[in-house]
Amino acid sequence: MPVEFYGDRITLPDSDTPPTKGASSSSSQPHNQSRRSSASTSQAQPIIIDSDDEDWPVQTIINEKAAQGVKNEKSLHRGRASGGGSSRPLDMKAKEALSVQLRELDAEIKSVEGQIRPLQELHSRLVSERRNLEAQLSASSHHPEVTFPSSNLPSRSGTINYQTAEFPFSPAVLQTLKTTFHLLSFRLCQEGVINAAVDNRDIVCVMPTGGGKSLTYQLPAVMGRGLTVVISPLLALIWDQVRALKEIGIECVMMTGATSTSEQNEIYERMKVGGTKHKKEIRLCYVTPEKVSKSKRLISTLEQVNLDGRLRRFVIDEAHCCSQLGHDFRPDYKKLSMLKTLFPRVPIQAVTATLSSKTLPDLLKILRLGPITDGTAAKTTGTVFFSAPLFRPNLHYQVLSKPASSKAAIVALGEWIEAHHPGQSGIIYCLSKKDAETVAYELRTWSNGDIKTGVYHAGIDDFQKERIHSNWREGKVNVICATIAFGLGIDKGDVRYMSKSLEGYYQETGRAGRDGKDSDCVLFFRGQDAARLSSLVYGDTDGSSKLQEMVRFAQDLRTCRKVAFAKYFSASAHLSASAWDHADTLSSSSGAISTCGICDNCRRSPDSIVKRDVTLETWKILKVAQMVQREGGRVTLANLADLVRGLGGGMFGLVGGGEGMRGKRKTHGEKAQLDLEEVGGKVTLGKDDTEALLIHLLLLGYLTDYAVNVYMIASDTAIRLTRLSLDDIQAGKGATVECTFLASPTKKSKGKGKMGKQSAENGGEAEEEDGSEADGANGNGKKRKTTAAKSKGSKVKGRKLVSDEEGNGEGGESGEREWFDLDVSIPDVSPPPRATKARGGKNSQSAPIKPSAPVAKETSTSSTRNPSAFIESDLEDEADNLDEDEGIDFHGGDDGDSFEGDSEAGWDRIMNDLRNSDSVGTMSASKQRSAARKGKQGVVSIISDSE
Ligand SMILES: Nc1ncnc2c1ncn2[C@@H]1O[C@H](COP(=O)(O)OP(=O)(O)OP(=O)(O)O)[C@@H](O)[C@H]1O
């Protein structure tokens, strides 16, 4: 009679009485009797052990007779002797007796383990031998349905070059590529990785996003018998891959939290049995890391498959998620270290596109992999390492300046899409779920429905996600407005258009141009975004430093984007800078890298940017920041930009309880006023340039931020300049600070004289600091002229421009502001805004981009290039990131412009539309409440609802 053991209870399944917790048996029989009968009569019957698996009952089958019967019997007797199962408090003697029994049991378990181990080893050896024999047989019969041995003998040097087609199994590999995957040739290091996989090696493979990593494990998986388990982080990725594999007739399954119990039962059964006459063997099983770490049933099934010699390989996709040092750490990935412990002989293949030098050793340690060995000269032991050029020459990177107002940003976005990729596929990555929803709605409204948008983020339920995903695939939706939840793994060939980190940005842009055709990756960026992003990365390991690099990338008007990526990712020889150019592996340590010739900075006209001496402006900014600090105030980046430019009457907010320089205690919400004459007058840079300079000073370390990186203060470094007087600075004393700005065509046409000693330089590094600490004159011995003096003429001209173009010709502050907002130029690839749709807003700001010669490869025009793109967008002002409930002072958006969603009616309209729309996802209830609350309060403040 079978006995079921439910955790701490034993029941007789055919008993009438259901088992009750704590009781040894639910039957009327005495415990002893039931247990004895179970032990004595259930030979060769399974004991079913329930586990704590969350999703379904877990059953580990143990053959009582073969393995544990005697031991179980013993332990049952022990339990009986000690009154196990009783809830009576135990006296000292009984406790001691139990402890003794426990120790005995431990000793016995240890001894049994000792006996099992040699058997397990023997089993693995036999399985391996069997594979060898099978392979030899297959080599002679040329039958592709086999597994392959490590049959490529090392060369004389004792190493193996996997990147060749000289293996006994190479013909079968090529045949599978063509007949099963319908592909003609390999890309990048695919062939090497596949060879190493067929050779049963542990592998780490770093290939660019969209480079074709999937094939490197899918192809070996369909050669020969056995099951390959792919651990992948995202449902969207899993759906996509399983769908694609099924389309080409490969037996694959997925097991996620959404898989029903009956489906799972069937899958487990099929896994255990392998191939039968009626059902083909499952070749690939996709699971989430959560499933692996939580499901004992899955693990026990895999153990059985392994014992049967059919567990071929574990693939860990997006393997960088294992490491806390990576940009996307996931705790369940870390638990994958158990794989090598439980399945020491099953090879592991870790694949990723973004693996930094710091992450690689950590990854090896977590996955318990051996030291790496180069795939082109691999030792016979260790983990074979492959990497491929990480730069994809079909991706055209571009950073566009995001207009200050949300509405203008939508207009810029919409115009860009319609100009370059009308009616085609794209993804707009947004910073938060709310952003994604708002952008989707606004874009669709702005375009009168021409741009069909959909929303995809973690708050959308699985059913809707699937629907949006398939609508997008079928072209019913052109543009998905998404958070990174839509990012990893989405494989739609014709995505053309588009963070918190460059790794994330690289991943996101990797969705574009996966069919190999030219595509655009556009980052809409504004300095204020940095503050908003800062609060989102707060708490992330290295979050701030990663964000700094992202901001540096976005601000950089000179460095080739490919070089910038390479610099960032190439901190070690493992991922050398040249890895962006060549299919190098570990052996490469050369730092040489060519420019891409196709990004905005490569194509930028040399005279469209100017490098200016901004030491005086820097001094003023730092002085103002110090004055605000001394007064007990606090300013955001936008506030500080306004303050130094003399806007808002020099007012700034104070923190409650502080004591200002006038010795008076401040009340929360109180404001103070700044006298800019104390610092020699205002900074006369335009709004955008001032913001750019503030970010530049943040990157140089003169300014720093605090309170979740929202407020700006002068750093300790600031003293290098602020210790000097205005006269000293004007006399050219102290360090020189330079910054590169976009040049306006208007200013340029007025001649270099107006720029003073500003120089327009092309190429080389972006902004740099002279670094001279000498208190004497500048290097050129001349006095430092102020930008104010230099640009005075232009300023007046600017006001006139405003007057001419917008008919509001007012001077003063707003005139200045408008003039600087006119300090923009539309990339000459853009068409003029459409006159038919009376849409407000300014055009996106960018230096004129003209194809510059020589260009590495011919760049397509918008008409010939595959028409769609990948856009990174954040449409909220930094104030939007703050919650008024947090008691943080802020001064609202500096443009006074807000979404319609800021009013209750506006939100209602958005939500109704979102609900009724076929192409746009719905908004969560919490968001609705939040929106309504904000509407009532009339405050431009939106709770950050990031992923
Ligand atoms: N050898 C090849 N020839 C032609 N197309 C290929 C080849 N290998 C892969 N592809 C195609 O390239 C696209 C991207 O491949 P895949 O999804 O494997 O990329 P990936 O490296 O996993 O990207 P990601 O890291 O972004 O998930 C797919 O559409 C795939 O069919």
Short mmCIF file of C-alpha atoms in Angstrom, two decimals, residues 712-897:
data_model
loop_
_atom_site.label_atom_id
_atom_site.label_comp_id
_atom_site.label_asym_id
_atom_site.label_seq_id
_atom_site.Cartn_x
_atom_site.Cartn_y
_atom_site.Cartn_z
CA MET A 712 22.42 71.15 -6.32
CA ILE A 713 25.18 72.44 -4.05
CA ALA A 714 28.74 73.57 -4.59
CA SER A 715 31.17 70.75 -3.87
CA ASP A 716 34.46 70.92 -2.00
CA THR A 717 36.20 71.30 -5.35
CA ALA A 718 34.39 74.57 -5.91
CA ILE A 719 36.84 76.30 -3.63
CA ARG A 720 39.41 76.10 -6.40
CA LEU A 721 37.51 78.94 -8.01
CA THR A 722 35.39 80.47 -5.29
CA ARG A 723 38.42 81.35 -3.14
CA LEU A 724 39.29 83.86 -5.84
CA SER A 725 37.67 87.26 -6.25
CA LEU A 726 35.75 88.42 -9.28
CA ASP A 727 38.71 90.56 -10.27
CA ASP A 728 41.05 87.56 -10.01
CA ILE A 729 38.80 85.50 -12.21
CA GLN A 730 38.46 88.28 -14.75
CA ALA A 731 42.21 88.66 -14.70
CA GLY A 732 42.47 85.04 -15.76
CA LYS A 733 43.62 83.60 -12.46
CA GLY A 734 42.76 80.12 -11.32
CA ALA A 735 41.77 77.04 -13.23
CA THR A 736 40.13 77.46 -16.58
CA VAL A 737 36.84 75.77 -17.22
CA GLU A 738 35.77 75.16 -20.76
CA CYS A 739 32.56 73.77 -22.08
CA THR A 740 31.38 72.83 -25.54
CA PHE A 741 28.03 74.18 -26.64
CA LEU A 742 25.96 73.97 -29.74
CA ALA A 743 26.63 77.00 -31.88
CA SER A 744 23.69 78.84 -33.28
CA PRO A 745 23.86 79.64 -36.98
CA THR A 746 22.88 83.21 -36.12
CA LYS A 747 25.77 83.65 -33.77
CA LYS A 748 28.13 82.03 -36.18
CA SER A 749 27.16 84.34 -38.97
CA LYS A 750 27.97 87.30 -36.77
CA GLY A 751 31.58 86.27 -36.83
CA LYS A 752 34.05 84.83 -34.45
CA GLY A 753 34.71 88.20 -32.89
CA LYS A 754 31.55 87.91 -30.89
CA MET A 755 32.72 84.63 -29.52
CA GLY A 756 35.85 86.22 -28.16
CA LYS A 757 38.40 83.53 -27.72
CA GLN A 758 35.87 80.78 -28.02
CA SER A 759 37.12 78.25 -30.41
CA ALA A 760 35.20 75.86 -32.55
CA GLU A 761 37.01 72.62 -32.61
CA ASN A 762 36.20 69.37 -34.15
CA GLY A 763 36.97 65.92 -32.91
CA GLY A 764 38.97 64.97 -29.88
CA GLU A 765 37.57 64.80 -26.43
CA ALA A 766 34.59 66.67 -25.27
CA GLU A 767 34.71 69.34 -22.62
CA GLU A 768 37.88 69.56 -20.72
CA GLU A 769 39.35 71.63 -18.02
CA ASP A 770 42.64 73.35 -18.26
CA GLY A 771 43.50 72.18 -14.82
CA SER A 772 45.97 74.97 -14.31
CA GLU A 773 46.01 75.81 -10.66
CA ALA A 774 48.33 78.74 -11.06
CA ASP A 775 47.00 81.91 -9.61
CA GLY A 776 48.57 83.80 -12.38
CA ALA A 777 47.15 84.67 -15.73
CA ASN A 778 45.74 82.13 -18.10
CA GLY A 779 48.04 80.11 -20.26
CA ASN A 780 47.82 82.70 -22.99
CA GLY A 781 48.53 85.47 -20.52
CA LYS A 782 45.43 87.36 -21.56
CA LYS A 783 42.65 88.50 -19.37
CA ARG A 784 39.59 86.31 -19.28
CA LYS A 785 36.77 88.06 -21.08
CA THR A 786 33.27 87.49 -19.96
CA THR A 787 30.78 85.74 -22.12
CA ALA A 788 28.40 88.51 -21.22
CA ALA A 789 30.63 91.05 -22.84
CA LYS A 790 31.18 88.84 -25.81
CA SER A 791 27.61 88.03 -26.48
CA LYS A 792 26.00 91.33 -25.74
CA GLY A 793 25.44 92.21 -29.34
CA SER A 794 23.94 88.85 -30.03
CA LYS A 795 21.61 89.20 -27.12
CA VAL A 796 20.04 92.34 -28.48
CA LYS A 797 19.84 90.70 -31.83
CA GLY A 798 18.21 87.74 -30.17
CA ARG A 799 15.44 89.82 -28.74
CA LYS A 800 14.82 91.23 -32.13
CA LEU A 801 14.61 87.74 -33.52
CA VAL A 802 11.93 86.86 -31.02
CA SER A 803 10.06 89.94 -31.97
CA ASP A 804 10.34 89.18 -35.65
CA GLU A 805 9.37 85.58 -35.44
CA GLU A 806 6.87 85.42 -32.68
CA GLY A 807 5.60 88.92 -32.59
CA ASN A 808 5.96 89.30 -28.85
CA GLY A 809 9.11 91.41 -28.99
CA GLU A 810 9.23 92.04 -25.27
CA GLY A 811 12.66 92.56 -23.89
CA GLY A 812 13.88 91.91 -20.42
CA GLU A 813 14.06 88.46 -18.98
CA SER A 814 11.56 86.79 -21.20
CA GLY A 815 13.19 88.27 -24.25
CA GLU A 816 16.50 86.83 -23.21
CA ARG A 817 14.95 83.53 -22.52
CA GLU A 818 13.22 83.34 -25.83
CA TRP A 819 16.35 84.35 -27.62
CA PHE A 820 18.22 81.49 -26.13
CA ASP A 821 15.43 79.14 -26.93
CA LEU A 822 15.90 80.25 -30.46
CA ASP A 823 19.47 79.19 -30.13
CA VAL A 824 18.52 75.96 -31.74
CA SER A 825 18.60 74.59 -35.15
CA ILE A 826 16.62 71.80 -36.64
CA PRO A 827 18.74 69.04 -38.07
CA ASP A 828 18.76 69.65 -41.78
CA VAL A 829 17.42 66.17 -42.31
CA SER A 830 14.09 67.20 -40.78
CA PRO A 831 11.23 68.51 -42.86
CA PRO A 832 9.49 71.69 -41.75
CA PRO A 833 6.73 71.22 -39.18
CA ARG A 834 3.42 70.36 -40.76
CA ALA A 835 1.38 73.47 -41.17
CA THR A 836 -1.93 71.65 -41.33
CA LYS A 837 -1.94 70.60 -37.71
CA ALA A 838 -1.76 73.73 -35.65
CA ARG A 839 0.53 72.26 -33.03
CA GLY A 840 2.50 74.38 -30.72
CA GLY A 841 5.92 73.76 -29.30
CA LYS A 842 9.42 74.25 -30.36
CA ASN A 843 11.39 72.02 -32.52
CA SER A 844 13.93 69.74 -31.04
CA GLN A 845 17.28 71.26 -30.58
CA SER A 846 20.28 69.94 -32.27
CA ALA A 847 23.37 71.07 -33.98
CA PRO A 848 23.04 70.90 -37.72
CA ILE A 849 24.04 67.50 -38.83
CA LYS A 850 25.45 67.09 -42.21
CA PRO A 851 26.93 63.96 -43.63
CA SER A 852 30.62 64.52 -43.27
CA ALA A 853 33.20 62.93 -45.44
CA PRO A 854 34.75 60.55 -45.21
CA VAL A 855 32.03 58.35 -43.84
CA ALA A 856 33.01 54.80 -42.99
CA LYS A 857 30.14 53.34 -44.88
CA GLU A 858 27.54 54.91 -46.99
CA THR A 859 24.82 56.25 -44.78
CA SER A 860 21.30 55.97 -45.92
CA THR A 861 19.01 58.88 -46.32
CA SER A 862 15.70 58.74 -44.58
CA SER A 863 14.08 57.54 -47.73
CA THR A 864 16.42 54.66 -48.31
CA ARG A 865 17.14 53.81 -44.74
CA ASN A 866 14.79 51.42 -43.11
CA PRO A 867 12.21 53.79 -41.90
CA SER A 868 11.65 53.62 -38.22
CA ALA A 869 13.69 54.15 -35.14
CA PHE A 870 14.27 53.74 -31.46
CA ILE A 871 13.74 56.66 -29.21
CA GLU A 872 14.68 57.23 -25.64
CA SER A 873 12.44 59.78 -24.14
CA ASP A 874 11.56 61.33 -20.86
CA LEU A 875 8.95 63.97 -21.03
CA GLU A 876 8.65 65.00 -17.43
CA ASP A 877 10.37 67.87 -15.79
CA GLU A 878 12.39 67.04 -12.74
CA ALA A 879 9.72 68.48 -10.49
CA ASP A 880 7.40 65.84 -11.83
CA ASN A 881 9.45 63.30 -10.05
CA LEU A 882 8.72 64.69 -6.65
CA ASP A 883 5.82 63.91 -4.51
CA GLU A 884 4.38 66.75 -2.57
CA ASP A 885 3.65 64.32 0.22
CA GLU A 886 7.33 63.91 0.75
CA GLY A 887 7.49 67.47 1.89
CA ILE A 888 10.08 68.41 -0.65
CA ASP A 889 10.08 71.95 -1.86
CA PHE A 890 10.12 72.42 -5.51
CA HIS A 891 9.35 75.19 -7.81
CA GLY A 892 7.47 73.50 -10.54
CA GLY A 893 8.45 73.18 -14.13
CA ASP A 894 10.29 76.19 -15.32
CA ASP A 895 8.27 76.42 -18.44
CA GLY A 896 4.87 76.63 -16.88
CA ASP A 897 3.80 74.06 -19.39
#
